[in-house]
Amino acid sequence: MSEQPSQVTPHSSAVPSARISPQAFTRSEFGYRWDASKPGIAASEADAAWLESRGFPGPDVEDHLRRLSMQELESLAARGNQPAAAIYAYKLATSGGSRADVLTRLSKSANEGSVYALKTAGDIYMTVKGFRDPAMASAYYGLQARAGDQSGFEQRYLLSNQLNSTQRLQSDLMQEMLSRSMNTTLQSPAGLNPRPGFNEFLSQGLSPTPTQEE
């Protein structure tokens, strides 16, 4: 019997892109400053800037935020700090928080333009006890890809061997339902400013695979 998907709860649409004022937070609380010696997931300065604009914390900021208490993270999230909001939701999930509360917080952040919130939702459904649902994780990673981040495609590929044919269909349907309930710009990454390397990733992935005869 295939694993039953989690219920998808619609959320209202909000602003079309992330709008955070870095001046509202300290250097340790917000931002993705490029450091070639400690790049994190960024491949370049331009990549780091894109990630920051989509709610991702740099390695130093992420390390700092993960060390904060739940109360401190919740306070930062309430002030509009998207990295703190996603990390708070993850810690809430791992500490036994309700599914509805966790997803409401992540959906709010995603509707405000945080691609990091979509990635975090996928990570929660992939790894956290009580939430684990590979089909739902794949759906959120698919939204990450729709938002212009090629890492979402990679994560979906890594999960593909954990899904049977029914779960793959369910994942696609859940992704579509979530997309309709969230920010409408997620439905058309071609109309956005995708992450550096996104178009090259698509071109390379769509290139014909050489056969043995060639």
CSV table of N, CA and C in Angstrom, one decimal, residues 58-170:
chain,number,residue,atom,x,y,z
A,58,GLY,N,23.5,33.2,4.9
A,58,GLY,CA,24.9,32.8,4.6
A,58,GLY,C,25.4,31.8,5.7
A,59,PRO,N,26.5,31.1,5.5
A,59,PRO,CA,26.9,30.1,6.5
A,59,PRO,C,27.1,30.7,7.9
A,60,ASP,N,27.6,31.9,8.0
A,60,ASP,CA,27.8,32.5,9.3
A,60,ASP,C,26.5,32.9,9.9
A,61,VAL,N,25.6,33.4,9.2
A,61,VAL,CA,24.2,33.8,9.7
A,61,VAL,C,23.5,32.5,10.1
A,62,GLU,N,23.5,31.5,9.3
A,62,GLU,CA,22.8,30.2,9.6
A,62,GLU,C,23.3,29.6,10.9
A,63,ASP,N,24.7,29.6,11.0
A,63,ASP,CA,25.2,29.1,12.3
A,63,ASP,C,24.8,29.9,13.5
A,64,HIS,N,24.7,31.2,13.3
A,64,HIS,CA,24.3,32.0,14.5
A,64,HIS,C,22.8,31.8,14.8
A,65,LEU,N,22.0,31.8,13.8
A,65,LEU,CA,20.6,31.6,14.0
A,65,LEU,C,20.2,30.3,14.6
A,66,ARG,N,20.9,29.2,14.2
A,66,ARG,CA,20.7,27.9,14.7
A,66,ARG,C,21.0,27.8,16.2
A,67,ARG,N,21.9,28.7,16.7
A,67,ARG,CA,22.3,28.7,18.1
A,67,ARG,C,21.3,29.4,19.0
A,68,LEU,N,20.4,30.2,18.4
A,68,LEU,CA,19.5,31.0,19.2
A,68,LEU,C,18.4,30.2,19.8
A,69,SER,N,17.8,30.7,20.8
A,69,SER,CA,16.7,30.0,21.5
A,69,SER,C,15.4,30.2,20.6
A,70,MET,N,14.4,29.3,20.9
A,70,MET,CA,13.2,29.4,20.1
A,70,MET,C,12.6,30.8,20.3
A,71,GLN,N,12.6,31.4,21.5
A,71,GLN,CA,12.0,32.7,21.7
A,71,GLN,C,12.7,33.8,20.9
A,72,GLU,N,14.1,33.7,20.8
A,72,GLU,CA,14.8,34.7,20.0
A,72,GLU,C,14.5,34.5,18.5
A,73,LEU,N,14.4,33.3,18.1
A,73,LEU,CA,14.1,33.1,16.6
A,73,LEU,C,12.7,33.6,16.3
A,74,GLU,N,11.7,33.3,17.2
A,74,GLU,CA,10.4,33.7,17.0
A,74,GLU,C,10.3,35.2,17.0
A,75,SER,N,11.1,35.9,17.8
A,75,SER,CA,11.1,37.4,17.8
A,75,SER,C,11.6,37.9,16.5
A,76,LEU,N,12.7,37.4,16.0
A,76,LEU,CA,13.2,37.8,14.7
A,76,LEU,C,12.3,37.5,13.6
A,77,ALA,N,11.6,36.4,13.6
A,77,ALA,CA,10.7,36.0,12.6
A,77,ALA,C,9.5,37.0,12.6
A,78,ALA,N,9.0,37.4,13.7
A,78,ALA,CA,7.9,38.3,13.8
A,78,ALA,C,8.3,39.7,13.3
A,79,ARG,N,9.6,40.0,13.2
A,79,ARG,CA,10.0,41.3,12.6
A,79,ARG,C,10.3,41.1,11.1
A,80,GLY,N,10.1,40.0,10.5
A,80,GLY,CA,10.2,39.8,9.1
A,80,GLY,C,11.5,39.2,8.7
A,81,ASN,N,12.3,38.6,9.6
A,81,ASN,CA,13.5,37.9,9.2
A,81,ASN,C,13.2,36.5,8.7
A,82,GLN,N,13.3,36.4,7.4
A,82,GLN,CA,12.9,35.1,6.7
A,82,GLN,C,13.8,33.9,7.1
A,83,PRO,N,15.1,34.1,7.1
A,83,PRO,CA,15.9,33.0,7.5
A,83,PRO,C,15.6,32.5,8.9
A,84,ALA,N,15.3,33.4,9.8
A,84,ALA,CA,15.0,33.0,11.2
A,84,ALA,C,13.6,32.3,11.2
A,85,ALA,N,12.7,32.8,10.4
A,85,ALA,CA,11.3,32.2,10.3
A,85,ALA,C,11.4,30.7,9.9
A,86,ALA,N,12.3,30.4,8.9
A,86,ALA,CA,12.4,29.1,8.4
A,86,ALA,C,13.1,28.2,9.4
A,87,ILE,N,14.1,28.7,10.0
A,87,ILE,CA,14.9,27.9,11.0
A,87,ILE,C,14.0,27.7,12.2
A,88,TYR,N,13.2,28.7,12.6
A,88,TYR,CA,12.3,28.5,13.7
A,88,TYR,C,11.3,27.4,13.4
A,89,ALA,N,10.7,27.4,12.2
A,89,ALA,CA,9.8,26.3,11.8
A,89,ALA,C,10.4,25.0,11.8
A,90,TYR,N,11.7,24.9,11.4
A,90,TYR,CA,12.4,23.6,11.4
A,90,TYR,C,12.5,23.1,12.8
A,91,LYS,N,13.0,24.0,13.7
A,91,LYS,CA,13.2,23.6,15.1
A,91,LYS,C,11.9,23.3,15.8
A,92,LEU,N,10.8,24.0,15.4
A,92,LEU,CA,9.5,23.7,15.9
A,92,LEU,C,9.1,22.3,15.5
A,93,ALA,N,9.3,21.9,14.3
A,93,ALA,CA,9.0,20.6,13.8
A,93,ALA,C,9.7,19.5,14.6
A,94,THR,N,11.0,19.7,14.8
A,94,THR,CA,11.8,18.7,15.4
A,94,THR,C,11.6,18.6,16.9
A,95,SER,N,10.9,19.6,17.5
A,95,SER,CA,10.6,19.6,18.9
A,95,SER,C,9.2,19.2,19.2
A,96,GLY,N,8.5,18.7,18.2
A,96,GLY,CA,7.1,18.2,18.4
A,96,GLY,C,6.0,19.2,18.1
A,97,GLY,N,6.3,20.3,17.5
A,97,GLY,CA,5.3,21.3,17.1
A,97,GLY,C,4.2,20.7,16.2
A,98,SER,N,3.1,21.4,16.2
A,98,SER,CA,2.0,20.9,15.4
A,98,SER,C,2.3,21.1,13.9
A,99,ARG,N,1.8,20.2,13.1
A,99,ARG,CA,2.0,20.3,11.6
A,99,ARG,C,1.4,21.6,11.1
A,100,ALA,N,0.2,21.9,11.6
A,100,ALA,CA,-0.5,23.1,11.1
A,100,ALA,C,0.3,24.4,11.4
A,101,ASP,N,0.9,24.5,12.6
A,101,ASP,CA,1.7,25.6,12.9
A,101,ASP,C,2.9,25.8,12.1
A,102,VAL,N,3.7,24.6,11.9
A,102,VAL,CA,4.9,24.6,11.2
A,102,VAL,C,4.6,25.1,9.7
A,103,LEU,N,3.6,24.5,9.1
A,103,LEU,CA,3.3,24.8,7.7
A,103,LEU,C,2.8,26.2,7.5
A,104,THR,N,2.0,26.6,8.4
A,104,THR,CA,1.5,28.0,8.3
A,104,THR,C,2.6,29.0,8.3
A,105,ARG,N,3.6,28.8,9.2
A,105,ARG,CA,4.7,29.7,9.2
A,105,ARG,C,5.6,29.6,8.0
A,106,LEU,N,5.8,28.4,7.5
A,106,LEU,CA,6.6,28.3,6.2
A,106,LEU,C,5.8,28.9,5.0
A,107,SER,N,4.5,28.7,5.0
A,107,SER,CA,3.7,29.2,3.9
A,107,SER,C,3.7,30.7,3.9
A,108,LYS,N,3.6,31.3,5.0
A,108,LYS,CA,3.6,32.7,5.1
A,108,LYS,C,5.0,33.3,4.6
A,109,SER,N,6.1,32.7,5.0
A,109,SER,CA,7.4,33.1,4.5
A,109,SER,C,7.5,32.9,3.1
A,110,ALA,N,7.1,31.8,2.5
A,110,ALA,CA,7.2,31.5,1.1
A,110,ALA,C,6.3,32.5,0.3
A,111,ASN,N,5.1,32.8,0.8
A,111,ASN,CA,4.3,33.8,0.1
A,111,ASN,C,5.0,35.2,0.1
A,112,GLU,N,5.9,35.5,1.0
A,112,GLU,CA,6.6,36.7,1.0
A,112,GLU,C,7.9,36.7,0.2
A,113,GLY,N,8.1,35.5,-0.5
A,113,GLY,CA,9.2,35.5,-1.4
A,113,GLY,C,10.4,34.6,-1.0
A,114,SER,N,10.2,33.9,0.1
A,114,SER,CA,11.4,33.1,0.6
A,114,SER,C,11.4,31.7,0.0
A,115,VAL,N,12.4,31.5,-0.9
A,115,VAL,CA,12.6,30.2,-1.5
A,115,VAL,C,13.2,29.3,-0.4
A,116,TYR,N,13.9,29.9,0.5
A,116,TYR,CA,14.5,29.1,1.6
A,116,TYR,C,13.4,28.4,2.4
A,117,ALA,N,12.3,29.1,2.6
A,117,ALA,CA,11.1,28.4,3.3
A,117,ALA,C,10.7,27.2,2.5
A,118,LEU,N,10.6,27.2,1.2
A,118,LEU,CA,10.2,26.1,0.4
A,118,LEU,C,11.2,24.9,0.6
A,119,LYS,N,12.5,25.3,0.5
A,119,LYS,CA,13.6,24.3,0.8
A,119,LYS,C,13.4,23.6,2.2
A,120,THR,N,13.2,24.5,3.1
A,120,THR,CA,13.1,24.0,4.5
A,120,THR,C,11.9,23.1,4.7
A,121,ALA,N,10.8,23.4,4.0
A,121,ALA,CA,9.6,22.6,4.1
A,121,ALA,C,9.9,21.2,3.5
A,122,GLY,N,10.7,21.2,2.4
A,122,GLY,CA,11.1,19.9,1.8
A,122,GLY,C,12.0,19.1,2.7
A,123,ASP,N,12.9,19.8,3.4
A,123,ASP,CA,13.8,19.2,4.3
A,123,ASP,C,13.1,18.5,5.5
A,124,ILE,N,12.1,19.3,6.0
A,124,ILE,CA,11.3,18.8,7.1
A,124,ILE,C,10.5,17.5,6.7
A,125,TYR,N,9.9,17.5,5.5
A,125,TYR,CA,9.2,16.3,5.1
A,125,TYR,C,10.1,15.2,4.7
A,126,MET,N,11.3,15.5,4.4
A,126,MET,CA,12.3,14.4,4.1
A,126,MET,C,12.9,13.8,5.3
A,127,THR,N,13.1,14.5,6.4
A,127,THR,CA,13.9,14.0,7.5
A,127,THR,C,13.3,14.0,8.8
A,128,VAL,N,12.3,14.8,9.1
A,128,VAL,CA,11.8,15.0,10.5
A,128,VAL,C,10.8,13.9,10.8
A,129,LYS,N,11.0,13.2,11.9
A,129,LYS,CA,10.1,12.2,12.4
A,129,LYS,C,8.7,12.9,12.7
A,130,GLY,N,7.7,12.2,12.3
A,130,GLY,CA,6.3,12.8,12.5
A,130,GLY,C,5.8,13.6,11.3
A,131,PHE,N,6.8,14.0,10.4
A,131,PHE,CA,6.5,14.7,9.2
A,131,PHE,C,6.8,13.9,8.0
A,132,ARG,N,7.7,13.0,8.1
A,132,ARG,CA,8.3,12.4,6.9
A,132,ARG,C,7.3,11.9,5.9
A,133,ASP,N,7.4,12.4,4.7
A,133,ASP,CA,6.5,12.1,3.6
A,133,ASP,C,7.3,12.4,2.3
A,134,PRO,N,7.9,11.4,1.7
A,134,PRO,CA,8.8,11.7,0.5
A,134,PRO,C,8.0,12.4,-0.6
A,135,ALA,N,6.7,12.0,-0.8
A,135,ALA,CA,5.9,12.7,-1.8
A,135,ALA,C,5.7,14.1,-1.6
A,136,MET,N,5.5,14.5,-0.3
A,136,MET,CA,5.3,15.9,0.0
A,136,MET,C,6.6,16.7,-0.1
A,137,ALA,N,7.7,16.0,0.4
A,137,ALA,CA,9.0,16.6,0.3
A,137,ALA,C,9.3,16.9,-1.2
A,138,SER,N,9.0,16.0,-2.1
A,138,SER,CA,9.3,16.2,-3.5
A,138,SER,C,8.4,17.3,-4.1
A,139,ALA,N,7.2,17.5,-3.6
A,139,ALA,CA,6.4,18.6,-4.0
A,139,ALA,C,7.0,19.9,-3.6
A,140,TYR,N,7.5,20.1,-2.4
A,140,TYR,CA,8.1,21.3,-2.0
A,140,TYR,C,9.4,21.6,-2.8
A,141,TYR,N,10.1,20.6,-3.0
A,141,TYR,CA,11.4,20.8,-3.8
A,141,TYR,C,11.0,21.2,-5.2
A,142,GLY,N,9.9,20.7,-5.7
A,142,GLY,CA,9.4,21.1,-7.0
A,142,GLY,C,9.1,22.6,-7.0
A,143,LEU,N,8.5,23.1,-6.0
A,143,LEU,CA,8.2,24.5,-5.9
A,143,LEU,C,9.5,25.3,-5.8
A,144,GLN,N,10.5,24.8,-5.1
A,144,GLN,CA,11.8,25.4,-5.1
A,144,GLN,C,12.3,25.6,-6.5
A,145,ALA,N,12.2,24.5,-7.3
A,145,ALA,CA,12.7,24.6,-8.7
A,145,ALA,C,11.8,25.6,-9.5
A,146,ARG,N,10.5,25.6,-9.3
A,146,ARG,CA,9.7,26.6,-10.0
A,146,ARG,C,10.0,28.0,-9.7
A,147,ALA,N,10.5,28.2,-8.5
A,147,ALA,CA,10.9,29.6,-8.0
A,147,ALA,C,12.2,30.0,-8.6
A,148,GLY,N,12.9,29.1,-9.4
A,148,GLY,CA,14.1,29.5,-10.1
A,148,GLY,C,15.4,29.0,-9.5
A,149,ASP,N,15.3,28.0,-8.5
A,149,ASP,CA,16.4,27.5,-7.9
A,149,ASP,C,16.6,26.0,-8.4
A,150,GLN,N,17.7,25.8,-9.1
A,150,GLN,CA,18.0,24.5,-9.7
A,150,GLN,C,18.2,23.4,-8.6
A,151,SER,N,18.5,23.8,-7.4
A,151,SER,CA,18.7,22.8,-6.4
A,151,SER,C,17.5,22.0,-6.1
A,152,GLY,N,16.3,22.6,-6.4
A,152,GLY,CA,15.1,21.9,-6.2
A,152,GLY,C,15.0,20.7,-7.2
A,153,PHE,N,15.4,20.9,-8.4
A,153,PHE,CA,15.4,19.7,-9.3
A,153,PHE,C,16.3,18.6,-8.8
A,154,GLU,N,17.5,19.0,-8.3
A,154,GLU,CA,18.4,18.0,-7.8
A,154,GLU,C,17.9,17.2,-6.6
A,155,GLN,N,17.2,17.9,-5.7
A,155,GLN,CA,16.6,17.2,-4.6
A,155,GLN,C,15.5,16.3,-5.0
A,156,ARG,N,14.7,16.7,-5.9
A,156,ARG,CA,13.6,15.9,-6.4
A,156,ARG,C,14.2,14.6,-7.1
A,157,TYR,N,15.3,14.8,-7.8
A,157,TYR,CA,15.9,13.6,-8.4
A,157,TYR,C,16.4,12.6,-7.4
A,158,LEU,N,17.0,13.1,-6.3
A,158,LEU,CA,17.5,12.3,-5.3
A,158,LEU,C,16.4,11.5,-4.6
A,159,LEU,N,15.2,12.1,-4.5
A,159,LEU,CA,14.1,11.5,-3.8
A,159,LEU,C,13.3,10.5,-4.7
A,160,SER,N,13.6,10.6,-6.0
A,160,SER,CA,12.7,9.8,-7.0
A,160,SER,C,12.7,8.3,-6.8
A,161,ASN,N,13.8,7.8,-6.3
A,161,ASN,CA,13.9,6.3,-6.1
A,161,ASN,C,13.1,5.9,-4.9
A,162,GLN,N,12.7,6.8,-4.0
A,162,GLN,CA,11.9,6.5,-2.8
A,162,GLN,C,10.4,6.5,-3.1
A,163,LEU,N,10.0,6.9,-4.3
A,163,LEU,CA,8.6,7.1,-4.6
A,163,LEU,C,8.1,6.0,-5.6
A,164,ASN,N,7.0,5.4,-5.3
A,164,ASN,CA,6.4,4.5,-6.4
A,164,ASN,C,5.6,5.4,-7.3
A,165,SER,N,5.0,4.7,-8.3
A,165,SER,CA,4.4,5.5,-9.4
A,165,SER,C,3.2,6.3,-8.9
A,166,THR,N,2.4,5.8,-7.9
A,166,THR,CA,1.3,6.5,-7.3
A,166,THR,C,1.8,7.7,-6.6
A,167,GLN,N,2.8,7.6,-5.8
A,167,GLN,CA,3.4,8.7,-5.0
A,167,GLN,C,3.9,9.8,-5.9
A,168,ARG,N,4.5,9.4,-7.1
A,168,ARG,CA,5.0,10.4,-8.0
A,168,ARG,C,3.8,11.3,-8.5
A,169,LEU,N,2.7,10.6,-8.9
A,169,LEU,CA,1.6,11.3,-9.3
A,169,LEU,C,1.0,12.2,-8.2
A,170,GLN,N,0.9,11.7,-7.0
A,170,GLN,CA,0.5,12.5,-5.9
A,170,GLN,C,1.4,13.7,-5.6
